[in-house]
PDB file of C-alpha atoms and ligand atoms in Angstrom:
ATOM      1  CA  MET F  84      96.293 -80.163 -79.755  1.00 88.00           C
ATOM      2  CA  ASN F  85      99.269 -79.273 -81.893  1.00 94.00           C
ATOM      3  CA  CYS F  86     101.874 -76.567 -81.487  1.00 95.00           C
ATOM      4  CA  SER F  87     100.904 -73.639 -83.672  1.00 93.00           C
ATOM      5  CA  ALA F  88     104.525 -73.062 -84.645  1.00 93.00           C
ATOM      6  CA  CYS F  89     105.820 -76.525 -85.612  1.00 95.00           C
ATOM      7  CA  ASN F  90     102.415 -78.202 -85.958  1.00 94.00           C
ATOM      8  CA  LYS F  91     103.634 -81.192 -83.972  1.00 94.00           C
ATOM      9  CA  LYS F  92     101.525 -82.757 -81.244  1.00 94.00           C
ATOM     10  CA  LEU F  93     101.955 -81.238 -77.807  1.00 94.00           C
ATOM     11  CA  LEU F  94     102.840 -84.018 -75.376  1.00 93.00           C
ATOM     12  CA  ARG F  95     101.867 -83.970 -71.750  1.00 90.00           C
ATOM     13  CA  THR F  96     105.525 -83.617 -70.831  1.00 93.00           C
ATOM     14  CA  ASP F  97     106.097 -80.698 -73.202  1.00 93.00           C
ATOM     15  CA  ARG F  98     106.447 -77.208 -71.847  1.00 94.00           C
ATOM     16  CA  TYR F  99     104.355 -74.705 -73.732  1.00 95.00           C
ATOM     17  CA  LEU F 100     102.712 -71.309 -73.561  1.00 95.00           C
ATOM     18  CA  ALA F 101      99.043 -70.840 -74.390  1.00 95.00           C
ATOM     19  CA  CYS F 102      97.895 -67.647 -76.096  1.00 95.00           C
ATOM     20  CA  ASN F 103      95.597 -65.563 -73.910  1.00 94.00           C
ATOM     21  CA  HIS F 104      93.838 -64.328 -77.038  1.00 92.00           C
ATOM     22  CA  CYS F 105      93.378 -67.236 -79.492  1.00 93.00           C
ATOM     23  CA  ARG F 106      94.146 -70.076 -77.073  1.00 93.00           C
ATOM     24  CA  SER F 107      96.699 -71.599 -79.486  1.00 95.00           C
ATOM     25  CA  LYS F 108      99.663 -73.317 -77.861  1.00 95.00           C
ATOM     26  CA  TYR F 109     103.381 -73.087 -78.591  1.00 96.00           C
ATOM     27  CA  HIS F 110     106.301 -75.239 -77.514  1.00 95.00           C
ATOM     28  CA  ILE F 111     108.656 -73.135 -75.461  1.00 95.00           C
ATOM     29  CA  GLU F 112     111.373 -74.386 -77.785  1.00 94.00           C
ATOM     30  CA  CYS F 113     109.363 -73.046 -80.739  1.00 94.00           C
ATOM     31  CA  LEU F 114     109.238 -69.729 -78.916  1.00 93.00           C
ATOM     32  CA  ASN F 115     112.994 -69.837 -78.414  1.00 92.00           C
ATOM     33  CA  LEU F 116     112.612 -69.994 -74.634  1.00 93.00           C
ATOM     34  CA  SER F 117     114.918 -72.100 -72.502  1.00 93.00           C
ATOM     35  CA  LYS F 118     113.631 -74.264 -69.639  1.00 93.00           C
ATOM     36  CA  GLU F 119     115.203 -71.837 -67.173  1.00 94.00           C
ATOM     37  CA  GLN F 120     113.643 -68.858 -68.860  1.00 93.00           C
ATOM     38  CA  PHE F 121     110.254 -70.613 -68.913  1.00 94.00           C
ATOM     39  CA  THR F 122     110.523 -71.552 -65.220  1.00 93.00           C
ATOM     40  CA  ALA F 123     111.369 -67.950 -64.367  1.00 93.00           C
ATOM     41  CA  LEU F 124     108.224 -66.617 -66.063  1.00 93.00           C
ATOM     42  CA  THR F 125     105.608 -65.335 -63.632  1.00 93.00           C
ATOM     43  CA  THR F 126     102.136 -66.832 -63.586  1.00 92.00           C
ATOM     44  CA  GLU F 127     100.771 -63.437 -64.495  1.00 93.00           C
ATOM     45  CA  TYR F 128     103.025 -63.170 -67.520  1.00 93.00           C
ATOM     46  CA  LYS F 129     102.036 -66.667 -68.634  1.00 93.00           C
ATOM     47  CA  SER F 130      98.323 -65.990 -68.201  1.00 93.00           C
ATOM     48  CA  LYS F 131      98.571 -62.770 -70.215  1.00 93.00           C
ATOM     49  CA  TRP F 132     100.909 -64.116 -72.887  1.00 93.00           C
ATOM     50  CA  MET F 133      99.849 -63.605 -76.473  1.00 92.00           C
ATOM     51  CA  CYS F 134     101.145 -65.609 -79.413  1.00 93.00           C
ATOM     52  CA  PRO F 135     103.197 -63.786 -82.077  1.00 89.00           C
ATOM     53  CA  SER F 136     100.319 -63.622 -84.582  1.00 88.00           C
ATOM     54  CA  CYS F 137      97.880 -62.228 -82.003  1.00 89.00           C
ATOM     55  CA  SER F 138     100.507 -59.782 -80.800  1.00 86.00           C
ATOM     56  CA  ASN F 139     100.964 -58.682 -84.404  1.00 81.00           C
ATOM     57  CA  ILE F 140      97.223 -58.219 -84.878  1.00 73.00           C
ATOM     58  CA  THR F 141      96.706 -56.254 -81.703  1.00 60.00           C
ATOM     59  CA  LYS F 142      99.990 -54.380 -81.850  1.00 55.00           C
ATOM     60  CA  ARG F 143      99.964 -53.341 -85.487  1.00 53.00           C
ATOM     61  CA  LYS F 144     101.221 -49.865 -84.662  1.00 54.00           C
ATOM     62  CA  GLN F 145     103.899 -51.136 -82.361  1.00 55.00           C
ATOM     63  CA  SER F 146     107.185 -52.833 -82.811  1.00 59.00           C
ATOM     64  CA  ASN F 147     107.218 -56.570 -82.244  1.00 59.00           C
ATOM     65  CA  VAL F 148     110.973 -56.914 -81.998  1.00 57.00           C
ATOM     66  CA  ASN F 149     110.620 -58.118 -78.426  1.00 55.00           C
ATOM     67  CA  THR F 150     108.393 -61.112 -79.084  1.00 57.00           C
ATOM     68  CA  PRO F 151     110.207 -64.373 -78.317  1.00 58.00           C
ATOM     69  CA  VAL F 152     109.954 -65.583 -81.912  1.00 60.00           C
ATOM     70  CA  GLN F 153     111.531 -62.391 -83.222  1.00 52.00           C
ATOM     71  CA  GLN F 154     114.526 -63.031 -81.021  1.00 50.00           C
ATOM     72  CA  THR F 155     115.466 -65.934 -83.296  1.00 46.00           C
ATOM     73  CA  LEU F 156     116.476 -63.352 -85.874  1.00 45.00           C
ATOM     74  CA  VAL F 157     119.203 -62.211 -83.493  1.00 45.00           C
ATOM     75  CA  PRO F 158     121.888 -64.815 -82.905  1.00 46.00           C
ATOM     76  CA  LEU F 159     121.699 -65.855 -79.276  1.00 48.00           C
ATOM     77  CA  VAL F 160     124.787 -65.109 -77.257  1.00 50.00           C
ATOM     78  CA  GLU F 161     125.397 -66.713 -73.908  1.00 50.00           C
ATOM     79  CA  LYS F 162     124.193 -64.187 -71.389  1.00 48.00           C
ATOM     80  CA  PRO F 163     123.851 -64.381 -67.639  1.00 50.00           C
ATOM     81  CA  LEU F 164     120.721 -66.303 -66.705  1.00 51.00           C
ATOM     82  CA  ASN F 165     117.548 -64.218 -66.408  1.00 50.00           C
ATOM     83  CA  SER F 166     119.015 -61.073 -67.903  1.00 47.00           C
ATOM     84  CA  PRO F 167     117.813 -61.621 -71.480  1.00 48.00           C
ATOM     85  CA  LEU F 168     114.623 -63.041 -70.110  1.00 48.00           C
ATOM     86  CA  GLU F 169     114.154 -60.086 -67.830  1.00 47.00           C
ATOM     87  CA  ASN F 170     114.634 -57.779 -70.778  1.00 46.00           C
ATOM     88  CA  SER F 171     112.361 -59.687 -73.071  1.00 47.00           C
ATOM     89  CA  SER F 172     109.780 -60.507 -70.458  1.00 46.00           C
ATOM     90  CA  CYS F 173     109.732 -56.988 -69.097  1.00 47.00           C
ATOM     91  CA  SER F 174     109.420 -55.173 -72.368  1.00 47.00           C
ATOM     92  CA  SER F 175     107.166 -57.855 -73.767  1.00 47.00           C
ATOM     93  CA  THR F 176     104.959 -57.761 -70.712  1.00 47.00           C
ATOM     94  CA  ASP F 177     104.885 -54.009 -70.890  1.00 47.00           C
ATOM     95  CA  SER F 178     103.968 -53.939 -74.541  1.00 47.00           C
ATOM     96  CA  GLN F 179     101.438 -56.695 -74.044  1.00 47.00           C
ATOM     97  CA  LEU F 180      99.923 -54.920 -71.099  1.00 47.00           C
ATOM     98  CA  PHE F 181      99.870 -51.852 -73.226  1.00 47.00           C
ATOM     99  CA  SER F 182      98.229 -53.566 -76.182  1.00 48.00           C
ATOM    100  CA  SER F 183      95.722 -55.480 -74.095  1.00 49.00           C
ATOM    101  CA  ASN F 184      95.013 -52.283 -72.207  1.00 50.00           C
ATOM    102  CA  ASP F 185      94.355 -50.400 -75.437  1.00 52.00           C
ATOM    103  CA  ASP F 186      90.856 -51.866 -75.634  1.00 54.00           C
ATOM    104  CA  ASN F 187      90.410 -51.289 -71.946  1.00 56.00           C
ATOM    105  CA  LEU F 188      91.586 -47.717 -72.328  1.00 60.00           C
ATOM    106  CA  VAL F 189      88.949 -47.098 -74.977  1.00 65.00           C
ATOM    107  CA  THR F 190      86.336 -48.685 -72.737  1.00 75.00           C
ATOM    108  CA  MET F 191      87.579 -46.709 -69.744  1.00 73.00           C
ATOM    109  CA  GLY F 192      87.441 -43.580 -71.892  1.00 76.00           C
ATOM    110  CA  LYS F 193      83.851 -44.334 -72.806  1.00 78.00           C
ATOM    111  CA  ILE F 194      82.996 -45.127 -69.205  1.00 78.00           C
ATOM    112  CA  SER F 195      84.608 -41.941 -67.978  1.00 81.00           C
ATOM    113  CA  THR F 196      82.779 -39.933 -70.642  1.00 83.00           C
ATOM    114  CA  LEU F 197      79.508 -41.552 -69.549  1.00 82.00           C
ATOM    115  CA  LEU F 198      80.391 -40.960 -65.922  1.00 83.00           C
ATOM    116  CA  ASP F 199      81.270 -37.353 -66.695  1.00 85.00           C
ATOM    117  CA  LYS F 200      77.921 -36.924 -68.402  1.00 85.00           C
ATOM    118  CA  LYS F 201      76.029 -38.496 -65.531  1.00 84.00           C
ATOM    119  CA  LEU F 202      78.064 -36.532 -63.019  1.00 84.00           C
ATOM    120  CA  ASN F 203      77.429 -33.318 -64.937  1.00 86.00           C
ATOM    121  CA  ASN F 204      73.701 -34.028 -65.021  1.00 86.00           C
ATOM    122  CA  TYR F 205      73.733 -34.920 -61.351  1.00 84.00           C
ATOM    123  CA  LEU F 206      75.790 -31.827 -60.532  1.00 85.00           C
ATOM    124  CA  SER F 207      73.574 -29.485 -62.543  1.00 87.00           C
ATOM    125  CA  ASP F 208      70.505 -31.012 -60.867  1.00 87.00           C
ATOM    126  CA  PHE F 209      72.173 -30.585 -57.510  1.00 86.00           C
ATOM    127  CA  VAL F 210      73.241 -27.006 -58.264  1.00 87.00           C
ATOM    128  CA  GLU F 211      69.723 -26.228 -59.494  1.00 88.00           C
ATOM    129  CA  SER F 212      68.055 -27.614 -56.369  1.00 88.00           C
ATOM    130  CA  PHE F 213      70.710 -25.982 -54.188  1.00 88.00           C
ATOM    131  CA  ARG F 214      70.106 -22.650 -55.925  1.00 89.00           C
ATOM    132  CA  LYS F 215      66.363 -23.052 -55.429  1.00 90.00           C
ATOM    133  CA  ALA F 216      66.789 -23.940 -51.760  1.00 89.00           C
ATOM    134  CA  LEU F 217      69.183 -21.026 -51.302  1.00 89.00           C
ATOM    135  CA  LYS F 218      66.743 -18.686 -53.027  1.00 90.00           C
ATOM    136  CA  ASP F 219      63.934 -19.827 -50.727  1.00 90.00           C
ATOM    137  CA  ASP F 220      66.184 -19.526 -47.698  1.00 90.00           C
ATOM    138  CA  VAL F 221      67.316 -16.020 -48.633  1.00 91.00           C
ATOM    139  CA  LYS F 222      63.724 -15.053 -49.398  1.00 91.00           C
ATOM    140  CA  ASN F 223      62.551 -16.343 -46.015  1.00 91.00           C
ATOM    141  CA  LEU F 224      65.485 -14.696 -44.269  1.00 92.00           C
ATOM    142  CA  VAL F 225      64.872 -11.332 -45.947  1.00 92.00           C
ATOM    143  CA  GLN F 226      61.145 -11.623 -45.240  1.00 92.00           C
ATOM    144  CA  ALA F 227      61.820 -12.379 -41.567  1.00 92.00           C
ATOM    145  CA  GLU F 228      64.298  -9.511 -41.349  1.00 92.00           C
ATOM    146  CA  MET F 229      61.844  -7.131 -43.009  1.00 92.00           C
ATOM    147  CA  ASP F 230      59.056  -8.270 -40.703  1.00 93.00           C
ATOM    148  CA  SER F 231      61.196  -7.708 -37.630  1.00 92.00           C
ATOM    149  CA  VAL F 232      62.316  -4.273 -38.863  1.00 92.00           C
ATOM    150  CA  VAL F 233      58.728  -3.274 -39.603  1.00 93.00           C
ATOM    151  CA  GLN F 234      57.662  -4.541 -36.180  1.00 93.00           C
ATOM    152  CA  GLN F 235      60.514  -2.606 -34.558  1.00 92.00           C
ATOM    153  CA  LEU F 236      59.506   0.566 -36.407  1.00 91.00           C
ATOM    154  CA  LYS F 237      55.898   0.034 -35.363  1.00 92.00           C
ATOM    155  CA  ASP F 238      56.940  -0.396 -31.747  1.00 90.00           C
ATOM    156  CA  ASP F 239      59.171   2.681 -31.870  1.00 89.00           C
ATOM    157  CA  PHE F 240      56.381   4.681 -33.465  1.00 89.00           C
ATOM    158  CA  THR F 241      53.908   3.523 -30.839  1.00 89.00           C
ATOM    159  CA  VAL F 242      56.329   4.520 -28.076  1.00 88.00           C
ATOM    160  CA  THR F 243      56.828   7.908 -29.730  1.00 87.00           C
ATOM    161  CA  THR F 244      53.129   8.512 -30.212  1.00 88.00           C
ATOM    162  CA  ASN F 245      52.497   7.371 -26.672  1.00 89.00           C
ATOM    163  CA  PHE F 246      55.111   9.857 -25.495  1.00 89.00           C
ATOM    164  CA  ILE F 247      53.521  12.584 -27.599  1.00 89.00           C
ATOM    165  CA  CYS F 248      50.116  11.653 -26.175  1.00 90.00           C
ATOM    166  CA  ASP F 249      51.491  11.821 -22.670  1.00 91.00           C
ATOM    167  CA  GLU F 250      53.082  15.205 -23.391  1.00 90.00           C
ATOM    168  CA  GLN F 251      49.862  16.436 -24.872  1.00 92.00           C
ATOM    169  CA  SER F 252      47.706  15.315 -21.990  1.00 92.00           C
ATOM    170  CA  SER F 253      50.090  16.848 -19.466  1.00 93.00           C
ATOM    171  CA  LEU F 254      50.030  20.106 -21.433  1.00 93.00           C
ATOM    172  CA  LYS F 255      46.272  19.952 -21.507  1.00 94.00           C
ATOM    173  CA  GLN F 256      46.185  19.400 -17.789  1.00 94.00           C
ATOM    174  CA  GLU F 257      48.495  22.325 -17.266  1.00 94.00           C
ATOM    175  CA  SER F 258      46.455  24.621 -19.482  1.00 94.00           C
ATOM    176  CA  GLU F 259      43.310  23.563 -17.660  1.00 94.00           C
ATOM    177  CA  ASN F 260      45.003  24.462 -14.380  1.00 94.00           C
ATOM    178  CA  LYS F 261      46.057  27.806 -15.789  1.00 94.00           C
ATOM    179  CA  SER F 262      42.586  28.583 -17.080  1.00 95.00           C
ATOM    180  CA  HIS F 263      41.205  27.675 -13.684  1.00 95.00           C
ATOM    181  CA  ILE F 264      43.590  30.163 -12.058  1.00 95.00           C
ATOM    182  CA  ILE F 265      42.656  32.781 -14.640  1.00 95.00           C
ATOM    183  CA  LYS F 266      38.953  32.303 -13.864  1.00 95.00           C
ATOM    184  CA  HIS F 267      39.705  32.617 -10.190  1.00 95.00           C
ATOM    185  CA  LEU F 268      41.678  35.789 -10.815  1.00 95.00           C
ATOM    186  CA  GLU F 269      38.881  37.182 -12.976  1.00 95.00           C
ATOM    187  CA  SER F 270      36.336  36.589 -10.231  1.00 95.00           C
ATOM    188  CA  GLU F 271      38.691  38.208  -7.739  1.00 95.00           C
ATOM    189  CA  THR F 272      39.076  41.193 -10.025  1.00 95.00           C
ATOM    190  CA  LEU F 273      35.302  41.464 -10.294  1.00 95.00           C
ATOM    191  CA  ARG F 274      34.973  41.333  -6.517  1.00 95.00           C
ATOM    192  CA  PHE F 275      37.634  44.040  -6.129  1.00 95.00           C
ATOM    193  CA  GLN F 276      35.870  46.161  -8.745  1.00 95.00           C
ATOM    194  CA  LYS F 277      32.612  45.930  -6.763  1.00 95.00           C
ATOM    195  CA  GLU F 278      34.344  46.890  -3.539  1.00 95.00           C
ATOM    196  CA  ILE F 279      36.049  49.791  -5.304  1.00 95.00           C
ATOM    197  CA  ASN F 280      32.649  50.935  -6.581  1.00 95.00           C
ATOM    198  CA  VAL F 281      31.152  50.713  -3.095  1.00 94.00           C
ATOM    199  CA  LEU F 282      34.078  52.683  -1.634  1.00 94.00           C
ATOM    200  CA  THR F 283      33.829  55.288  -4.413  1.00 94.00           C
ATOM    201  CA  ASN F 284      30.119  55.785  -3.686  1.00 93.00           C
ATOM    202  CA  ARG F 285      30.829  56.196   0.025  1.00 92.00           C
ATOM    203  CA  LEU F 286      33.544  58.722  -0.672  1.00 92.00           C
ATOM    204  CA  THR F 287      31.205  60.700  -2.944  1.00 92.00           C
ATOM    205  CA  SER F 288      28.486  60.818  -0.287  1.00 90.00           C
ATOM    206  CA  ILE F 289      31.029  61.935   2.360  1.00 90.00           C
ATOM    207  CA  GLU F 290      32.246  64.734   0.104  1.00 89.00           C
ATOM    208  CA  LYS F 291      28.617  65.897  -0.339  1.00 89.00           C
ATOM    209  CA  ASN F 292      28.086  66.062   3.418  1.00 86.00           C
ATOM    210  CA  PHE F 293      31.298  68.019   4.010  1.00 81.00           C
ATOM    211  CA  PRO F 294      31.557  70.660   1.289  1.00 68.00           C
TER     212      PRO F 294
HETATM  213 ZN1   ZN M 386     106.320 -76.544 -81.669  1.00 55.17          ZN
HETATM  214 ZN1   ZN M 387      97.134 -66.226 -80.393  1.00 55.17          ZN
END
């Protein structure tokens, strides 16, 4: 395979970066990376690296000033080791993460919309069944409460009527007693009346004998 920048054959000893998107390979020299800079790159960065053309396709809206090739436009000044790399790798990694995440973000958005929908359906089903269960529960509870109140009223009423019955029967008993006494008194009165009559007759006969 040839280097996509210089089109020369990539030797086994050459250091290169392979594009994560189109799989094309670039000499690190063609990417303006030093050996030290290349060695300092993390495995993650290397596995996610995208070639300048792929970065340009996927990052159309974004600046590509931080791609290694673009750095050739700026004359390289001797800087402390790692610092330019850190800058370029950091920002480049960030922008690449960002660009490669753009698709993911869309997918995640879709997934979350789908999830929201499903969750909403599930929730409305749940709320519906919960409402139904609650309705039944409340209905049963109210019914039970009503039943117990009605039963209580019935019991109270029975006690009251029983009391009234008792009162009535005792009154009846009393009145019967009274009427019995009255009858007795009436008979006594009759007896007295007879005796009075007898005594009156005797007195009349005595008055006749002694004028
Ligand atoms: Zn090359
Ligand atoms: Zn590529």
